[in-house]
Short mmCIF file of C-alpha atoms in Angstrom, two decimals:
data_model
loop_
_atom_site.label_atom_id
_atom_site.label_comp_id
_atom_site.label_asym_id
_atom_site.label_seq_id
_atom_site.Cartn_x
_atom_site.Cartn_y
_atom_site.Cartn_z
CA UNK A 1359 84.67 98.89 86.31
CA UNK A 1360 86.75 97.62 88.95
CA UNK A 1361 87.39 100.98 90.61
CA UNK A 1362 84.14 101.38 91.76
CA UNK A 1363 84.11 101.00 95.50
CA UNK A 1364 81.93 100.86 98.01
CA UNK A 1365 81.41 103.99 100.34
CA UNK A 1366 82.85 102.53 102.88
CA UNK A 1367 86.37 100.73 100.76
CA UNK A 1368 89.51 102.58 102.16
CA UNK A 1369 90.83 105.53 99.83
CA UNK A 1370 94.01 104.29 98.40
CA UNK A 1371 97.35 105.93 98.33
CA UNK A 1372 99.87 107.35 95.96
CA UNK A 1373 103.07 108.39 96.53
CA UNK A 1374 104.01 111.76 94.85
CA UNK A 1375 107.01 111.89 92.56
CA UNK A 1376 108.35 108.68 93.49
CA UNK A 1377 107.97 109.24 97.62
CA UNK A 1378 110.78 111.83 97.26
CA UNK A 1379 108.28 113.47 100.49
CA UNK A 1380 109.56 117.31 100.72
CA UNK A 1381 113.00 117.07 99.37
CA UNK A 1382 112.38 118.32 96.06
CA UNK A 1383 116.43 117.13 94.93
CA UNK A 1384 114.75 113.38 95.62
CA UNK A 1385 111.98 113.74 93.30
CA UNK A 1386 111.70 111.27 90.41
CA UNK A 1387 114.72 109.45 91.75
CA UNK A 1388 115.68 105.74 92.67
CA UNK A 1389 116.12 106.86 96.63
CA UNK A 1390 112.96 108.01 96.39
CA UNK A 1391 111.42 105.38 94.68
CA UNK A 1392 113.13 102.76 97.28
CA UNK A 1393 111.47 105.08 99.97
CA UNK A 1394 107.98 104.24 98.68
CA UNK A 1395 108.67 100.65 98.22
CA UNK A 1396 109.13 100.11 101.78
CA UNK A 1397 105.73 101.84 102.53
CA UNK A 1398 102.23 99.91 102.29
CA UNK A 1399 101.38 102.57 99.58
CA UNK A 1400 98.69 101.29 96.56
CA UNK A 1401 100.36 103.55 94.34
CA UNK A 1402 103.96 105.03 93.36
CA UNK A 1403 103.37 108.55 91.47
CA UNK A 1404 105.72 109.77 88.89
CA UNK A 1405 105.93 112.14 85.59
CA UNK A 1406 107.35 110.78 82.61
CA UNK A 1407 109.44 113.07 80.03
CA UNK A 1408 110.89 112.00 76.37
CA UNK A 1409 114.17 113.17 75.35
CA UNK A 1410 115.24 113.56 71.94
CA UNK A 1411 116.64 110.49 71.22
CA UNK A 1412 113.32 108.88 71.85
CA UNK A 1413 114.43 107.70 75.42
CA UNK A 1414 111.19 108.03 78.51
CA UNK A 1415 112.70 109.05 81.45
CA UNK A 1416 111.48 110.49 84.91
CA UNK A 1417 111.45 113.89 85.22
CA UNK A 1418 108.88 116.87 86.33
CA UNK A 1419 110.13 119.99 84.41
CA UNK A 1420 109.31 119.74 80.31
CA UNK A 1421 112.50 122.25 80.21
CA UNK A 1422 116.70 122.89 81.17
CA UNK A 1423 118.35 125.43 81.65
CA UNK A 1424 121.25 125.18 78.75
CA UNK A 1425 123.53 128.49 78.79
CA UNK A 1426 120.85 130.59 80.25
CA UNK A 1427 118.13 129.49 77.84
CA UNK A 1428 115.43 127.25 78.69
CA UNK A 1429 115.67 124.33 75.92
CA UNK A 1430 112.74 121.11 75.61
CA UNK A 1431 113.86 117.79 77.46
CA UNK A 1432 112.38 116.38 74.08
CA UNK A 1433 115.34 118.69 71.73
CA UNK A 1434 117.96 116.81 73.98
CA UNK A 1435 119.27 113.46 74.47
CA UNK A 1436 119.63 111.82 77.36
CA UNK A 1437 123.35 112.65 77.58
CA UNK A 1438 123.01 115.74 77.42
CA UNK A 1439 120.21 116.52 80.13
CA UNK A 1440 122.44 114.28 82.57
CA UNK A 1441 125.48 116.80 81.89
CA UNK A 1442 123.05 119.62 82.99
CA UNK A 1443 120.92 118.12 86.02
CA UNK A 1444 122.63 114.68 87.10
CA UNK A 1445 121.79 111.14 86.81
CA UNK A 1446 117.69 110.66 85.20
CA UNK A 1447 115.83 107.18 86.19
CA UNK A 1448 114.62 105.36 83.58
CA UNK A 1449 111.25 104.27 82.65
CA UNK A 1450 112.41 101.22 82.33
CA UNK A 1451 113.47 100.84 85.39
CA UNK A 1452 110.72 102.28 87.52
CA UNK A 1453 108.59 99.98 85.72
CA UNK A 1454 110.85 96.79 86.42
CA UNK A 1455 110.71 98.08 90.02
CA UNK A 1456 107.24 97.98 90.18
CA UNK A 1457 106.40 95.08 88.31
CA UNK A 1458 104.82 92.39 91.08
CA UNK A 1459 104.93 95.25 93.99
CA UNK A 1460 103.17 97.96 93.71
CA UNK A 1461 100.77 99.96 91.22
CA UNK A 1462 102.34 102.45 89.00
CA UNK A 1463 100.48 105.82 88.59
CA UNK A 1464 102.11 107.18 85.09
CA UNK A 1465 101.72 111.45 85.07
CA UNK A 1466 102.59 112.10 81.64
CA UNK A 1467 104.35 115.49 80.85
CA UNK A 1468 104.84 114.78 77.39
CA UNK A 1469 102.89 115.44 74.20
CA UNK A 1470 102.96 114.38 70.83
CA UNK A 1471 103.27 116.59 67.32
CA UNK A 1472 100.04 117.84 66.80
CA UNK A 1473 99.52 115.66 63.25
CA UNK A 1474 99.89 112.39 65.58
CA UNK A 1475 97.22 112.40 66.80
CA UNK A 1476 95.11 111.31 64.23
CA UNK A 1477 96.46 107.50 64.30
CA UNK A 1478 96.58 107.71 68.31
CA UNK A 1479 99.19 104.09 67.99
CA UNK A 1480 101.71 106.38 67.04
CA UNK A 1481 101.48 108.94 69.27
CA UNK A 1482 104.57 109.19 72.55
CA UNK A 1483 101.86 109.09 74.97
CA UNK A 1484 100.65 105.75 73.67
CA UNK A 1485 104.06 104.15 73.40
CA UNK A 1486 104.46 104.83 77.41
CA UNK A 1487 101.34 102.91 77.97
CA UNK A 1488 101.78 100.21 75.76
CA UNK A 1489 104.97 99.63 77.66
CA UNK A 1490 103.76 100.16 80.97
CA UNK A 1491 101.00 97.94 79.96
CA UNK A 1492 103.25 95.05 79.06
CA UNK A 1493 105.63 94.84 82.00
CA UNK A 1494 102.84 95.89 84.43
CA UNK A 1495 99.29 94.82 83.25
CA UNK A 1496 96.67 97.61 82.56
CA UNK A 1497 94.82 96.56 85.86
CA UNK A 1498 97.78 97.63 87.66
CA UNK A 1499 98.57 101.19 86.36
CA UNK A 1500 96.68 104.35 85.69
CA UNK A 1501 98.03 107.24 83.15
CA UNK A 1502 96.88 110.92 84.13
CA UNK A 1503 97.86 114.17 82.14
CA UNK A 1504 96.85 117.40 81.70
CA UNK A 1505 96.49 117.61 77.79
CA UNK A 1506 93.33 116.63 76.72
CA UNK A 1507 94.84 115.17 73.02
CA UNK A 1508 96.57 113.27 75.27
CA UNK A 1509 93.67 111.47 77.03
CA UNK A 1510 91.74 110.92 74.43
CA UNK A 1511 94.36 109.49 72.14
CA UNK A 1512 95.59 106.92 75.07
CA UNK A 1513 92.06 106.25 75.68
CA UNK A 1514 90.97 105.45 71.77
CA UNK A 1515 94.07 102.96 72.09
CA UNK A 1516 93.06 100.97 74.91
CA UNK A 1517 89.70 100.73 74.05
CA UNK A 1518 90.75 99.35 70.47
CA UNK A 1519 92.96 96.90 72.33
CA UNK A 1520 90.28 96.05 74.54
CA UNK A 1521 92.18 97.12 77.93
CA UNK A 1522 90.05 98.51 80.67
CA UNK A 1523 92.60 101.16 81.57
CA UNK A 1524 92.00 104.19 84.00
CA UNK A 1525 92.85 107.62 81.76
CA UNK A 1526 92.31 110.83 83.86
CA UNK A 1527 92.82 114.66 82.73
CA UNK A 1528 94.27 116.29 85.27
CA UNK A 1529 92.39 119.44 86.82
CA UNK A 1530 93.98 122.20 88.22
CA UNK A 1531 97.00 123.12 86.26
CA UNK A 1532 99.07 126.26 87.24
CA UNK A 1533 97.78 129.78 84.93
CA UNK A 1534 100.96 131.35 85.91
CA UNK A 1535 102.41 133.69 83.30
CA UNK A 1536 99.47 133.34 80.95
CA UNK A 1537 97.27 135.88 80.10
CA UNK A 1538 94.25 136.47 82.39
CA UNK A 1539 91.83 135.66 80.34
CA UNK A 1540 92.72 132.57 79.34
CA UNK A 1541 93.63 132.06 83.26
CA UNK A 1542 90.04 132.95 84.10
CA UNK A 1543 88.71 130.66 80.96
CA UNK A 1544 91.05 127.66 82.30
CA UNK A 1545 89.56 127.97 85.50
CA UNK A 1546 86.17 128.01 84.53
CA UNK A 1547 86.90 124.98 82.35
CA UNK A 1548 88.10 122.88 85.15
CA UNK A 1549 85.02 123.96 87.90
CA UNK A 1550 82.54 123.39 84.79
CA UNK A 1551 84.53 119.99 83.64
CA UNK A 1552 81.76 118.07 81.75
CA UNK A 1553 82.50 119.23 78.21
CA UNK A 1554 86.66 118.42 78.41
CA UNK A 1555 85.99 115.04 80.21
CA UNK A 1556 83.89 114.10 77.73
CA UNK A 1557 85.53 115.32 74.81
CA UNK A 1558 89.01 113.80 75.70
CA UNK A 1559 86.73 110.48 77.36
CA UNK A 1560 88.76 110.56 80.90
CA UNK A 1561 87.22 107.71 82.83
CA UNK A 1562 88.93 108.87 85.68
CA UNK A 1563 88.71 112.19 87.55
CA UNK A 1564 91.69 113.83 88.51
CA UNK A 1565 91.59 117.03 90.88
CA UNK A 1566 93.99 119.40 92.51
CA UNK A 1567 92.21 119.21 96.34
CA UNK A 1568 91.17 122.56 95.78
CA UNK A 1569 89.77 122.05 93.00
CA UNK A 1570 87.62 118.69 94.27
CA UNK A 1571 86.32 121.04 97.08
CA UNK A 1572 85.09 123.35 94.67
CA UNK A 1573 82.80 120.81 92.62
CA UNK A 1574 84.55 118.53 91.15
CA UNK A 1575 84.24 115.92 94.03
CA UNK A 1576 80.35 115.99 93.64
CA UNK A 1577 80.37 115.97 90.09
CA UNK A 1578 82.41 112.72 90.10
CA UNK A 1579 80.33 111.07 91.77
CA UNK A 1580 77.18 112.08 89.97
CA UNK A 1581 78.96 110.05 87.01
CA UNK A 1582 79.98 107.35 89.05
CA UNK A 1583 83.47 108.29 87.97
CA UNK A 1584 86.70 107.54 90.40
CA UNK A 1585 87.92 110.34 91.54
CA UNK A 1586 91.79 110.85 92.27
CA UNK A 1587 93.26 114.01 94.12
CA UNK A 1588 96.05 115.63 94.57
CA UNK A 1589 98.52 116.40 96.02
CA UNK A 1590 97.01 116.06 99.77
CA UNK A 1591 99.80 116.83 102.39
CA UNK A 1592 98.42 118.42 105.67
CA UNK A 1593 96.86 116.40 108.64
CA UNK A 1594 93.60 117.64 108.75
CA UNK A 1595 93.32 117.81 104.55
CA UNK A 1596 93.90 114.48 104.75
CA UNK A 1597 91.70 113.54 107.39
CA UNK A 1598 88.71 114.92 105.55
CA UNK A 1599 90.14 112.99 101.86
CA UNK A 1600 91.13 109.65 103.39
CA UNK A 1601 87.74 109.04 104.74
CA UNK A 1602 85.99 106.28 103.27
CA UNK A 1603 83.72 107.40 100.23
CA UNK A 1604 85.40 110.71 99.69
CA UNK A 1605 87.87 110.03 97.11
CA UNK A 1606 88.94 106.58 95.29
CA UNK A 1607 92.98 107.60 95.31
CA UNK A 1608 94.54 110.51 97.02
CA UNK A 1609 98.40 111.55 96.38
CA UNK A 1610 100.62 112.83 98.72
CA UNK A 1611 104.22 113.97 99.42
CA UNK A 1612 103.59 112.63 102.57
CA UNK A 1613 102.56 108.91 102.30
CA UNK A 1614 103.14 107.95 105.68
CA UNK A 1615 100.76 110.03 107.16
CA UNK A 1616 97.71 109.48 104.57
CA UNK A 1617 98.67 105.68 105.64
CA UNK A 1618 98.54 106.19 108.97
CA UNK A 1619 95.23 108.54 108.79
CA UNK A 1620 93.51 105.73 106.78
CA UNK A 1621 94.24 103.19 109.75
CA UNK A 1622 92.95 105.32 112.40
CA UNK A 1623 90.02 106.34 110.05
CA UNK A 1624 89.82 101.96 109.62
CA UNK A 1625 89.57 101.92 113.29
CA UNK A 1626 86.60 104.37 114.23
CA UNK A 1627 84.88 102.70 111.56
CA UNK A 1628 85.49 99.12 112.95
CA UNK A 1629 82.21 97.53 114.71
#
């Protein structure tokens, strides 16, 4: 695959949520997005939502707040979200954006009904690929999500279309609110990952930095998998996941500094 570096390649860098950095009012946004443009970043990070009148558009949250109730982006059209939380970018337009400039790393927060899956074409998750695929070029993006249906059906597309594209299931997912059992079992299932990268057929790792530290790192690369992590914001966590060998991609809030560790790191390393 062409992600597999040598030890000593330099770990590449995403920007998180379009660059928006720590202003979480920038996030998925076109100020943000020119903000990461103008940095030597490898990557520009950013979650993708459908609304109900079939429309992909940037946005973290799968939910609004509409007269105290929290309703589905996907049982609202674009309109309507705008009348609740302001102007949305496109994913039309973060794609155009990218096209020629940078690499686009696509964090899907949507699903699919549950019957879709079984022709994965037709699934939401594939349409954002194909697309992303055609202004972009599959060597140039990578799709990451934390619903294993999700991988597996993007995955079963590209490989029928012959793409070598980079599919990751995101590890590390917040247990908040759920029961905790199932917060234990979720846990467990993302230390112990074999069985639900294989099942879904991720050929890319993707780890909360926690999470990496914990085993997920080493079992990477006992597969000879890339590994991505996220999201990596402090100095010294940084230092440790920008040197060479360590990580393929690492996303942070705070670009500037993972691109400034990586030169120093470049430096010591220099003959």
């Amino acid at each position: 695959m062409p992600v597999r570096r040598r030890t000593h390649d330099p770990v590449l860098v995403s920007a998180h949520r379009c660059g928006a950095g720590q202003d979480r009012e920038l996030e998925n946004t076109r100020p943000a997005l020119d903000r990461a443009l103008a940095l030597a970043v490898d990557f520009v990070e950013f979650d993708v939502q459908r609304c109900a009148d079939d429309t992909f558009v940037l946005y973290h949250d799968d939910e609004v707040d509409v007269g105290g109730r929290r309703t589905p982006l996907a049982d609202l059209t674009v309109a309507r979200v705008e009348q609740l939380v302001g102007p949305l970018l496109r994913y039309e337009e973060v794609l155009a954006a990218l096209a020629g400039t940078r690499r686009a790393h696509i964090d899907l927060k949507l699903t699919s009904p549950s019957t879709a899956y079984t022709d994965p074409a037709g699934t939401h998750e594939v349409r954002a690929a194909r697309r992303a695929v055609e202004v972009l070029g599959a060597e140039n993006i990578i799709v990451t999500t934390l619903e294993d249906a999700s991988v597996r059906a993007v995955r079963d597309w590209a490989d029928g279309e012959g793409l070598d594209l980079l599919v990751g299931l995101s590890l590390g997912r917040s247990v908040k609110g759920l029961p905790v059992v199932r917060q234990l079992r979720t846990r467990w299932s993302e230390l112990r990952p074999h069985l639900r990268l294989s099942g879904s057929r991720a050929n890319l790792v993707v780890a909360k930095h926690t999470l990496a530290r914990l085993g997920v790192a080493a079992y990477a690369r006992r597969r000879g998998l890339p590994l991505l992590v996220w999201t990596v914001d402090t100095e010294r966590s940084l230092r440790y996941w920008m040197r060479p060998g360590r990580a393929w991609l690492v996303t942070s809030n705070r670009p500037e500094v993972a691109l400034r560790v990586r030169e120093r790191s470049a430096a010591r390393m220099a003959p």
